[in-house]
mmCIF file of C-alpha atoms in Angstrom:
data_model
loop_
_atom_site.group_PDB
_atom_site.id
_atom_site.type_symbol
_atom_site.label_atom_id
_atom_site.label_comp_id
_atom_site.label_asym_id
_atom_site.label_seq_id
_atom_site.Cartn_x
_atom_site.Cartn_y
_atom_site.Cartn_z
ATOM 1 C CA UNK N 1 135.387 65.347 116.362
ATOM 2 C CA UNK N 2 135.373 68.064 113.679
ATOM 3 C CA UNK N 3 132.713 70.665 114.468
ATOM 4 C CA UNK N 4 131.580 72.634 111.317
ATOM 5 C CA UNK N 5 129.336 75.355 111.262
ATOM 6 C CA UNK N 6 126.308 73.395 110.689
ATOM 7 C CA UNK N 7 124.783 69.764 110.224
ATOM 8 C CA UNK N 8 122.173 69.215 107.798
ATOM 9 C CA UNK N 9 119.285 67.563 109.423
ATOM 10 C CA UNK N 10 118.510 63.981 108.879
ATOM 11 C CA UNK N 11 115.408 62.703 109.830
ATOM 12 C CA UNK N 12 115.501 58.466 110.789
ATOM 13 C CA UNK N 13 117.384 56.663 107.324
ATOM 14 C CA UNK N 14 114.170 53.995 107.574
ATOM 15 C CA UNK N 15 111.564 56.709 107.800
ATOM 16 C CA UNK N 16 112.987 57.837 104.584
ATOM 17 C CA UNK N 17 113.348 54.458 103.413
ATOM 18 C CA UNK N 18 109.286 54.121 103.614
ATOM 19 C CA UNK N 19 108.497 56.780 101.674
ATOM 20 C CA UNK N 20 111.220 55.527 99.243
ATOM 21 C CA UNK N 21 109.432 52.340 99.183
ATOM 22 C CA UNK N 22 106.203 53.984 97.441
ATOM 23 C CA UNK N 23 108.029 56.120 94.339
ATOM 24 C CA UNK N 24 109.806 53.074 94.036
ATOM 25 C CA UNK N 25 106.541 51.097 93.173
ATOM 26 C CA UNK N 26 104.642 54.475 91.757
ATOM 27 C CA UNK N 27 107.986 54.185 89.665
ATOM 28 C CA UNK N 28 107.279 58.458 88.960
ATOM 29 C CA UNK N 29 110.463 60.548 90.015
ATOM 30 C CA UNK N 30 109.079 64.003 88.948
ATOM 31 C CA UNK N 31 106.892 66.056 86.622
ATOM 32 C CA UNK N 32 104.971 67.611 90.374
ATOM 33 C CA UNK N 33 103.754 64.107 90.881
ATOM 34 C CA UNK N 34 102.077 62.952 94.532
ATOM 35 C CA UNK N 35 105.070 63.962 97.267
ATOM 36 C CA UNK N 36 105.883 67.251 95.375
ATOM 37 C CA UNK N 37 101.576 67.809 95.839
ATOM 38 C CA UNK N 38 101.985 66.687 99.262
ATOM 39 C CA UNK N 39 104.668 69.036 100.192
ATOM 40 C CA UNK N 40 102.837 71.762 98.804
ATOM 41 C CA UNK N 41 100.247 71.266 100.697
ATOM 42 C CA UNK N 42 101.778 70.152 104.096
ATOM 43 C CA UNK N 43 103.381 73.826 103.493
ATOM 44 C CA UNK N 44 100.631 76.083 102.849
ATOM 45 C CA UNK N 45 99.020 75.154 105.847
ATOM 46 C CA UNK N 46 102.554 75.366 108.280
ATOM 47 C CA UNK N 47 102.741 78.875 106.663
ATOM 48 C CA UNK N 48 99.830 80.143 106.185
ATOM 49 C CA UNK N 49 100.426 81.959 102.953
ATOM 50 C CA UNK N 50 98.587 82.205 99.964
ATOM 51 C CA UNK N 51 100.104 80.319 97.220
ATOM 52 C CA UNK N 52 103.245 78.394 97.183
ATOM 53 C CA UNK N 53 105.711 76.775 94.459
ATOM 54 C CA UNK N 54 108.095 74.009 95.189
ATOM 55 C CA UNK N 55 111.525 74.274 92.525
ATOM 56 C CA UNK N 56 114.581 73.071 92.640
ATOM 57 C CA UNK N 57 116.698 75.259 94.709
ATOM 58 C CA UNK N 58 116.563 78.673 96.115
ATOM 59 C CA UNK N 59 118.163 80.325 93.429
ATOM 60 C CA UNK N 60 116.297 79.519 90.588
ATOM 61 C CA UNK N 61 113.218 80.771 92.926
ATOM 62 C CA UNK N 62 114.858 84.059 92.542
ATOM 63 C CA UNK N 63 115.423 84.077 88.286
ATOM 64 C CA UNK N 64 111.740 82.656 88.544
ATOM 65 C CA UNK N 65 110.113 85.794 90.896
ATOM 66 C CA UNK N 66 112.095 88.141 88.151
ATOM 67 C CA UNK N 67 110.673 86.404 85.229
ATOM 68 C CA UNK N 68 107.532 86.360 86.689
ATOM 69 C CA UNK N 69 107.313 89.873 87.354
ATOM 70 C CA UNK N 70 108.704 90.883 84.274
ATOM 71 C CA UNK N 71 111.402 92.566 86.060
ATOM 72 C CA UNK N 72 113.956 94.411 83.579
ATOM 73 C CA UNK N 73 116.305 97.377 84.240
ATOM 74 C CA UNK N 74 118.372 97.837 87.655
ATOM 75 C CA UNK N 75 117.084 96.318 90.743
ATOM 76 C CA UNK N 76 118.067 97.522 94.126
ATOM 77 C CA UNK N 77 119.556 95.221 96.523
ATOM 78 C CA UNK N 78 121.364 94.475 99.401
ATOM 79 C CA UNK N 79 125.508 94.121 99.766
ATOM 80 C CA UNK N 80 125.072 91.460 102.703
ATOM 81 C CA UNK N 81 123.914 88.545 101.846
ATOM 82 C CA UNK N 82 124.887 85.319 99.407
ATOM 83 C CA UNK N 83 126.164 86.291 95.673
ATOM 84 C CA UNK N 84 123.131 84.150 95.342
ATOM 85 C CA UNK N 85 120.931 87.190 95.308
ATOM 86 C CA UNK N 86 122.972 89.717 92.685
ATOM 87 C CA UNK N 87 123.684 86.767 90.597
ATOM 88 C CA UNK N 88 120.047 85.734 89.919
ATOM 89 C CA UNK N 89 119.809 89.784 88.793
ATOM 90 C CA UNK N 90 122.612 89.616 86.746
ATOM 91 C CA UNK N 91 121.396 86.027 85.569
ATOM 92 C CA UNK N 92 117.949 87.722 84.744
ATOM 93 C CA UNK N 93 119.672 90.237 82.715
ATOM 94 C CA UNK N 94 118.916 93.257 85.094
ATOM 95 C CA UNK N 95 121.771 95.410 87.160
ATOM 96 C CA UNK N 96 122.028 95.071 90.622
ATOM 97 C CA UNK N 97 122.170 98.704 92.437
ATOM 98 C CA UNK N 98 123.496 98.269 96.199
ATOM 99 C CA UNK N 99 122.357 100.042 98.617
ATOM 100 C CA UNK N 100 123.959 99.798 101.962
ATOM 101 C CA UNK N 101 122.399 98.143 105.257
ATOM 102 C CA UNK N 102 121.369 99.379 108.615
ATOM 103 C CA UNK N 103 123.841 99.024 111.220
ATOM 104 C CA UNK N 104 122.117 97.938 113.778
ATOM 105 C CA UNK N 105 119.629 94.650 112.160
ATOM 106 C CA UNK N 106 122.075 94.513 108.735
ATOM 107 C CA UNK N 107 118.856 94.613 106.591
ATOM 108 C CA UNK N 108 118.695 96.973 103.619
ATOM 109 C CA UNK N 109 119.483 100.647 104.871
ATOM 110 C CA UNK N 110 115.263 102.080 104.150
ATOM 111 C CA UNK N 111 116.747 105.446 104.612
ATOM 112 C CA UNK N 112 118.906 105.089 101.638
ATOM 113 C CA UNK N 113 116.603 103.535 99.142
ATOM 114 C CA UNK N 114 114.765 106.507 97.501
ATOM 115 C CA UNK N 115 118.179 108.286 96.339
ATOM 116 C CA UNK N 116 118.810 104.613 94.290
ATOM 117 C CA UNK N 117 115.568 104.595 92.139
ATOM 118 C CA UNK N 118 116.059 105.611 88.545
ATOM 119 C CA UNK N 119 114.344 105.933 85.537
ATOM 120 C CA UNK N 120 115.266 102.539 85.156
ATOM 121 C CA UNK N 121 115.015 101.117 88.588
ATOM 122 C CA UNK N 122 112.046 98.131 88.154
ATOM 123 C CA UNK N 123 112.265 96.291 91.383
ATOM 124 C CA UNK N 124 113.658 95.951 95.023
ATOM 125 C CA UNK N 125 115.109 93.122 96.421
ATOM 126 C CA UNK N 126 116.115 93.081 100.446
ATOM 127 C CA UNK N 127 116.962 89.621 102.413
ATOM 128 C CA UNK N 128 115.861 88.571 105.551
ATOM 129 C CA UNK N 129 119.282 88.337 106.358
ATOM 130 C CA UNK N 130 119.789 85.608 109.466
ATOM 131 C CA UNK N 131 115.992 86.002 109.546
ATOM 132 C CA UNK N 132 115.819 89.331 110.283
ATOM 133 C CA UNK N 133 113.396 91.357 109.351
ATOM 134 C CA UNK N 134 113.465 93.793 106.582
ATOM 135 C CA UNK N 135 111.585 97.310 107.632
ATOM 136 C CA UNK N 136 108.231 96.014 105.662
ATOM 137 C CA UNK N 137 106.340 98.608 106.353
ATOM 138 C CA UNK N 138 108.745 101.092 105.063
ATOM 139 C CA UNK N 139 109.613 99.364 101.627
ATOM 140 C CA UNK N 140 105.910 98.738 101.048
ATOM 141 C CA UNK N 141 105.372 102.216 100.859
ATOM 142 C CA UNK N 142 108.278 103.273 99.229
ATOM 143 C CA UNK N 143 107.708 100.929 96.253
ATOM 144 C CA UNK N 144 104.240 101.674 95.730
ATOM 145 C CA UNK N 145 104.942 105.745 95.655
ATOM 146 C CA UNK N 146 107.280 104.988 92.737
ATOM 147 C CA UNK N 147 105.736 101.627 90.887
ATOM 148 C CA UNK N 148 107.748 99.098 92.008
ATOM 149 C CA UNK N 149 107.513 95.679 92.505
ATOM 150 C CA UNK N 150 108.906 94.045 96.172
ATOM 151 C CA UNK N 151 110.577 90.435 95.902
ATOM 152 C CA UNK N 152 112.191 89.156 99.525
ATOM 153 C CA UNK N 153 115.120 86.839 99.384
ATOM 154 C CA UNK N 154 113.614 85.183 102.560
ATOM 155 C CA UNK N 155 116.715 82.276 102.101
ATOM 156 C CA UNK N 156 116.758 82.532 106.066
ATOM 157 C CA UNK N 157 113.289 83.226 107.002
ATOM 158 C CA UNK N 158 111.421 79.702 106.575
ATOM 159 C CA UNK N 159 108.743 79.249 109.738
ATOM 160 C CA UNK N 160 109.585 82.897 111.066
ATOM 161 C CA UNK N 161 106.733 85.197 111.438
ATOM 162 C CA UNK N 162 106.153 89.083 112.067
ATOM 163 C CA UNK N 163 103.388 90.812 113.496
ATOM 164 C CA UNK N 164 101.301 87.674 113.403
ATOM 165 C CA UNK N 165 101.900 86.766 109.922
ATOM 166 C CA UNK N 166 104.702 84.512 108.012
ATOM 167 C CA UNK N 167 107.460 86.382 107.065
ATOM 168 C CA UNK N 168 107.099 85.085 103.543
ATOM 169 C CA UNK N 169 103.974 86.336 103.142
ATOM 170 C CA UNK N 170 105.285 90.041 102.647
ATOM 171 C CA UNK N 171 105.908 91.802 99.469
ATOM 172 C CA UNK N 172 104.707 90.707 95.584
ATOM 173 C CA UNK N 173 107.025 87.468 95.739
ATOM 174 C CA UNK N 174 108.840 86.105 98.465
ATOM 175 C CA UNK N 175 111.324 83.334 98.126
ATOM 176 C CA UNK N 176 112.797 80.528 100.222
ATOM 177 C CA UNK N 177 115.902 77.516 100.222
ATOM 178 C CA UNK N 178 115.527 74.903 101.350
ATOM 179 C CA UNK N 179 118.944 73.953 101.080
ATOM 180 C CA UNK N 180 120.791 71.396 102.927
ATOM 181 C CA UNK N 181 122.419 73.782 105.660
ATOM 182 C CA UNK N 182 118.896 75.215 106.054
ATOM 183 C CA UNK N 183 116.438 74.988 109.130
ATOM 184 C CA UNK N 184 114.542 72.636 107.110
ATOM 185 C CA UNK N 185 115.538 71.285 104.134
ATOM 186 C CA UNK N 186 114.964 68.787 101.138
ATOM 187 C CA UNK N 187 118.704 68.540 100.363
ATOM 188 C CA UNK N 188 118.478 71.014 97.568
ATOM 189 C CA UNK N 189 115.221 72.587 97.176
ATOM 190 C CA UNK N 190 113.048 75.624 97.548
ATOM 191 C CA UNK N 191 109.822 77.671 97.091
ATOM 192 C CA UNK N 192 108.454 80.622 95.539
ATOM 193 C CA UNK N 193 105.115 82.420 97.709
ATOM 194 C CA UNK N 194 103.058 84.483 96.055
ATOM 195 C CA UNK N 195 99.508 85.856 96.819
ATOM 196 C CA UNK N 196 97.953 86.084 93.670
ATOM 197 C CA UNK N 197 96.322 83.279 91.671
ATOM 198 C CA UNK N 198 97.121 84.152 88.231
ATOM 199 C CA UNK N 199 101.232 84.965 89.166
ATOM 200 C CA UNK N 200 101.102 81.867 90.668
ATOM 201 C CA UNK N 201 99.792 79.753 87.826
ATOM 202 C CA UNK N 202 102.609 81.989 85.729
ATOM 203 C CA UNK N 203 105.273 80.530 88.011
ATOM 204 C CA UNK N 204 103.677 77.020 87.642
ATOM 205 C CA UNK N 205 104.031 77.535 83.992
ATOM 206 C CA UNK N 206 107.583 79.052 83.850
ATOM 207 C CA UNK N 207 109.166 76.067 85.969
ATOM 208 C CA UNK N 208 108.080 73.123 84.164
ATOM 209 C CA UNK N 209 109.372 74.500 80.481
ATOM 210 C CA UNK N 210 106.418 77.151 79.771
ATOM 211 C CA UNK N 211 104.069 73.900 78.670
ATOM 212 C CA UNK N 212 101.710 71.668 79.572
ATOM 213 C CA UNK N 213 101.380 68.554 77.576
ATOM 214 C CA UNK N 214 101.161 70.088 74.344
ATOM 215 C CA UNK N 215 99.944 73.192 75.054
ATOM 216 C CA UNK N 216 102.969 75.983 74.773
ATOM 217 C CA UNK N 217 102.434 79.268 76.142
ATOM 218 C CA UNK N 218 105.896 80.935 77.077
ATOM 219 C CA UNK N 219 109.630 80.258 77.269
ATOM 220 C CA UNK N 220 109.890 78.495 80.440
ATOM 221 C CA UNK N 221 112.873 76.311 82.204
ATOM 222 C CA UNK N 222 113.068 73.287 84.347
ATOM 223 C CA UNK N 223 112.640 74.286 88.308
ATOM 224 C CA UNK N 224 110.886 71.339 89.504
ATOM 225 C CA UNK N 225 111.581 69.211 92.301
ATOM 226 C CA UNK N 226 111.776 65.765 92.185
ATOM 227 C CA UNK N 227 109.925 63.305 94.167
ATOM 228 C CA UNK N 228 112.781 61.896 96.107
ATOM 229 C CA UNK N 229 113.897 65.367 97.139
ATOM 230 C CA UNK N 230 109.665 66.100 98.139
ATOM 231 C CA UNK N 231 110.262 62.697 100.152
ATOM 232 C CA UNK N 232 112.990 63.850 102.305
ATOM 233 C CA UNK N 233 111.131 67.200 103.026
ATOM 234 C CA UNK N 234 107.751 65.418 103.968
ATOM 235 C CA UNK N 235 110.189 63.596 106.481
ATOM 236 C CA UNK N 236 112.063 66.236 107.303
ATOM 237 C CA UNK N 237 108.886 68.328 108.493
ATOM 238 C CA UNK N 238 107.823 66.071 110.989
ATOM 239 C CA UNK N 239 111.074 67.324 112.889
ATOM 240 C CA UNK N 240 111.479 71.029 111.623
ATOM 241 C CA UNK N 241 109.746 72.033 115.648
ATOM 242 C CA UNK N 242 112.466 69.885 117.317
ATOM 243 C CA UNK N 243 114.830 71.007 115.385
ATOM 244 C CA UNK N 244 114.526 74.531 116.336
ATOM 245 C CA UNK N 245 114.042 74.040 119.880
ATOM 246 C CA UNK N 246 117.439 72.101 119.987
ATOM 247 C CA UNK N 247 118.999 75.444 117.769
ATOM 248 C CA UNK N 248 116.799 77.612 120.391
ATOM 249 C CA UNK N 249 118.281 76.093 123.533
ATOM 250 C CA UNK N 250 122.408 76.249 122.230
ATOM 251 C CA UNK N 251 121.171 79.529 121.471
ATOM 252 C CA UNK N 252 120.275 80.567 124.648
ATOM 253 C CA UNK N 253 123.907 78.796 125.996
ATOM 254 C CA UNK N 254 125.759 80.802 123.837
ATOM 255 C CA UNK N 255 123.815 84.061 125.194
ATOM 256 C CA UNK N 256 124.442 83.545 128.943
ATOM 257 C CA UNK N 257 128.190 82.061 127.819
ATOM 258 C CA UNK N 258 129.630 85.176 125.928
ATOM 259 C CA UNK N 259 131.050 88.033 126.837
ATOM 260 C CA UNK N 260 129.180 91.074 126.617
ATOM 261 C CA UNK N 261 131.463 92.547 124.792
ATOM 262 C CA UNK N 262 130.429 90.536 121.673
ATOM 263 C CA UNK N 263 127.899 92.287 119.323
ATOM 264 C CA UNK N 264 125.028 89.984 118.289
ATOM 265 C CA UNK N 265 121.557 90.730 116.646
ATOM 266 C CA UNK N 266 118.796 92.012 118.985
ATOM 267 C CA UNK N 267 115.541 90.793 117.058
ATOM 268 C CA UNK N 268 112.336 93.236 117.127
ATOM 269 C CA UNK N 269 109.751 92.356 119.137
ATOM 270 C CA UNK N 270 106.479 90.701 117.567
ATOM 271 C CA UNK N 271 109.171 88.404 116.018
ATOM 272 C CA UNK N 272 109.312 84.671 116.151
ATOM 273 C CA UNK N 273 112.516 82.945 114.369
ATOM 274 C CA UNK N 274 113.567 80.143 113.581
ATOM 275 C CA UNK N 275 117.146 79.571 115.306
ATOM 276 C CA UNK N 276 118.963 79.476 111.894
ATOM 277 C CA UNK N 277 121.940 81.184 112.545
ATOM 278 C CA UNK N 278 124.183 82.626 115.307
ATOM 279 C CA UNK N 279 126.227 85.476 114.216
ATOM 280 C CA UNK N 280 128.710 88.099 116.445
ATOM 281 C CA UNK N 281 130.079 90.635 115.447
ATOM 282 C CA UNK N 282 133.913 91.471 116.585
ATOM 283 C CA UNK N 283 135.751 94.165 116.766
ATOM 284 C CA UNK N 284 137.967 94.259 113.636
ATOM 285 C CA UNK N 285 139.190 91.465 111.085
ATOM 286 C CA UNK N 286 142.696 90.993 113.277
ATOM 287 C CA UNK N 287 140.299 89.377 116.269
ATOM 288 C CA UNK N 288 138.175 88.030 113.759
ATOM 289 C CA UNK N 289 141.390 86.290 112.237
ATOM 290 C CA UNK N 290 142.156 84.956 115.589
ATOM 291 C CA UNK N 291 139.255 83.612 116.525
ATOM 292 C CA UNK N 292 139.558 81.792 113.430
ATOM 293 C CA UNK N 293 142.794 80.440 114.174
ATOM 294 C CA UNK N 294 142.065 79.299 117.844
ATOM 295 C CA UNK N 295 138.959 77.486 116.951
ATOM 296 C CA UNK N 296 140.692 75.740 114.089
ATOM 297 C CA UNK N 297 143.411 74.719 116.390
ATOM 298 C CA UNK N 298 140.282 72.695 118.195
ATOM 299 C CA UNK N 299 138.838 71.391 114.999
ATOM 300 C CA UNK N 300 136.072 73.859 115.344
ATOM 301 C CA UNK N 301 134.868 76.094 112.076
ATOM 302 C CA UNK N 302 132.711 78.509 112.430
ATOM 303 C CA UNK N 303 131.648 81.008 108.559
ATOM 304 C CA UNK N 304 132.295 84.127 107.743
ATOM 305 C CA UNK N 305 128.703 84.840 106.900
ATOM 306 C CA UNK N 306 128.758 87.357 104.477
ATOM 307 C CA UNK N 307 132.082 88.263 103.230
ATOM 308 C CA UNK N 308 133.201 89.900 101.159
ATOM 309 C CA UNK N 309 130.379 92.045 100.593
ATOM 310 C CA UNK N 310 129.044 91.691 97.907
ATOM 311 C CA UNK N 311 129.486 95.644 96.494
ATOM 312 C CA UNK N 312 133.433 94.703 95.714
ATOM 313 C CA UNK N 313 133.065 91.812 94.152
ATOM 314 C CA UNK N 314 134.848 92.544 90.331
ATOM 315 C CA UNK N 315 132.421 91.339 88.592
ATOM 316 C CA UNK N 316 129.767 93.892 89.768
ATOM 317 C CA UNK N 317 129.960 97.560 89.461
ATOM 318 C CA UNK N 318 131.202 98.808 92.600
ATOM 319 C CA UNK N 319 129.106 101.083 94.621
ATOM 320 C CA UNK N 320 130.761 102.515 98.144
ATOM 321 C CA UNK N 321 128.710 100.701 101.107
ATOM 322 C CA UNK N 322 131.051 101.531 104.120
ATOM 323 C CA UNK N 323 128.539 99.891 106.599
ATOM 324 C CA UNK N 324 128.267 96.443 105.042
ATOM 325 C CA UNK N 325 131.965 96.207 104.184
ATOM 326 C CA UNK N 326 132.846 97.115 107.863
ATOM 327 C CA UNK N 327 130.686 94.197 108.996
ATOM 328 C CA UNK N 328 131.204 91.502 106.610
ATOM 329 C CA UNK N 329 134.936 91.921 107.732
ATOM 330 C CA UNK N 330 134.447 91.095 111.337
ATOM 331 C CA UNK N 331 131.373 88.923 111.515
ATOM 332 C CA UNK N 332 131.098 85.344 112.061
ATOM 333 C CA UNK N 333 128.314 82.625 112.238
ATOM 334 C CA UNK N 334 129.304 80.228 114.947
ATOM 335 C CA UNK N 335 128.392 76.323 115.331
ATOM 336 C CA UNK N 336 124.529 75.843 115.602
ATOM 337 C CA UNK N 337 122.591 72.808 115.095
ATOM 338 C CA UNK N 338 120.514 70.003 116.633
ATOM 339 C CA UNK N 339 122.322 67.932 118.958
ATOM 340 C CA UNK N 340 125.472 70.413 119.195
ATOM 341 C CA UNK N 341 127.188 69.433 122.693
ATOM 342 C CA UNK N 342 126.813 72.179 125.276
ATOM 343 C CA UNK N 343 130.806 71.475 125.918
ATOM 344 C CA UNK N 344 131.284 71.838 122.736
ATOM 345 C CA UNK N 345 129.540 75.747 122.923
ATOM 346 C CA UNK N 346 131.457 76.269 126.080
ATOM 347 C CA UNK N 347 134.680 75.843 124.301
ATOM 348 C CA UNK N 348 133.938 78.399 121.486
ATOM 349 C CA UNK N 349 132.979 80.500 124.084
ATOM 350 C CA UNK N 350 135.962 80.537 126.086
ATOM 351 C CA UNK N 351 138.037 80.981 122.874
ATOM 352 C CA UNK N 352 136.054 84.358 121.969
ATOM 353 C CA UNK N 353 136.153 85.676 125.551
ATOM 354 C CA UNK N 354 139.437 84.996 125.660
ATOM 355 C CA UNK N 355 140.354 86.838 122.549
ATOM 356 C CA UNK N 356 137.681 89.630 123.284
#
């Protein structure tokens, strides 16, 4: 059996069905109508944050945080992570300016983000990366010395929490996917958390065109979700706690299974995550390479999650970040999901020892 690097979750096909069953007869498939409403909801009150928009995907959630913020100029960001997060910049007409990440919890490098603000320089943008946590504190202060607004890619960070609080619910915006190879997800979905009323009725606006009925108030696009993909996530939700103590117990296999000579993330304390990912870190892209090749040779494929970085890609302007090109070279996000045989994470085990 071929073992990827995840499995979306799935909740029971006729639990689904049911919900199907209702849309079906309420015969509305969009335009925020009752699952969308119910999602919302369900959501605020997992999370505990102030305002919340569903849209169609996690990208668009990023374009929509810019827009909504008025965000123009260069915005500084982080090398390791999806092109997701330069793209919706670049998309938003702004220029990405990387700044390297800290060695240690691969979150953006606090240390070097005062030399990167410009004249020009309107926003910041870390990531959560593997739902790590950015140094808050730190970029809080730092962007309200020099005037500028805070928007987390929190892609990773759904259900995790920090000092007591959601994760999401730091900085001006932050935003979440809900992506099929997410924790929880809606197939292809995601949010936008805000904690101010009047941004949040300006992201309301700017997803569903810039209109309501007939009234027209700004150039908007269309970031809703759709009922049926609402559906799924109400389903989905029942299971997101099982889910992660299924991804918390491989996870705790893999810990007492691999060498100790394998790098992986040590999470801060306060912290409570959400199992999403499993990355090591070898020791240079020849072992890297091999692991590859002896887990293929078992039908097993783990991801290079995040390579290249993102700093070398030709269609940005390259800007030297020698930590996250080191790592995004010899890092690799191994099998994790619900209902991932224990043999199955002995095997990869043995096959990194082995190498290691």
């Amino acid at each position: 059996m071929t073992t990827y690097v995840t499995r979306s979750r799935l909740p029971p096909l006729e639990e689904y069905v049911d919900e199907l069953k209702h849309i079906w007869q309420s015969h509305f498939l969009t335009n925020e109508a009752l699952y969308v409403r119910k999602l919302e909801e369900e959501l605020l009150s997992l999370l505990k944050v102030g305002y919340l928009q569903l849209v169609s995907n996690g990208t668009v959630a990023l374009q929509l945080a810019l827009e909504a913020l008025d965000i123009s100029g260069e915005v500084i960001t982080t090398p390791f992570s999806y092109v997701a997060t330069s793209n919706s910049i670049v998309w938003q007409h702004c220029e990405p300016v990387f700044a390297d990440i800290e060695p240690v919890t691969l979150t953006l490098d606090v240390s070097l983000l005062e030399r990167c603000i410009t004249p020009r320089t309107r926003a910041i943008l870390p990531v959560h990366v593997f739902g790590m946590p950015c140094n808050v504190e730190v970029i809080d202060k730092i962007a309200k010395e020099h005037g500028l607004k805070v928007i987390y890619d929190a892609a990773h960070a759904f259900g995790c929490e920090y000092k007591g609080r959601s994760l999401l619910d730091y900085g001006d915006i932050s935003t979440v996917s809900f992506h099929a190879t997410k924790v929880f997800n809606t197939a292809e979905g995601g949010a936008v958390i805000c904690k101010d009323a009047g941004l949040n009725h300006k992201l309301n606006l700017l997803k569903r065109f810039g209109h309501y009925i007939d009234d027209y108030r700004c150039v908007g696009i269309n970031a809703k979700m759709s009922e049926l993909h609402a559906a799924l996530g109400m389903v989905n939700l029942r299971y997101f706690y099982e889910e992660v103590e299924e991804r918390k117990l491989i996870c705790s296999l893999y810990d007492g299974a691999l060498s100790t000579h394998v790098r992986r993330l040590k999470y801060p304390e306060h912290y409570k995550g959400n199992y999403g990912y499993y990355p090591v870190i070898l020791n240079d892209e020849h072992q890297l390479t091999e692991v590859l090749n002896r887990l293929a040779e078992k039908d097993i494929y783990p991801r290079r999650y995040f390579y290249p970085s993102l700093n070398t890609l030709r269609f940005y302007r390259y800007q030297p970040c020698p930590v996250s090109e080191s790592v995004s070279k010899r890092i690799l996000c191994l099998p994790l999901y619900g209902g991932l045989e224990p043999r199955t994470v002995d095997q990869i085990c043995d096959i990194i020892n082995t190498v290691v």
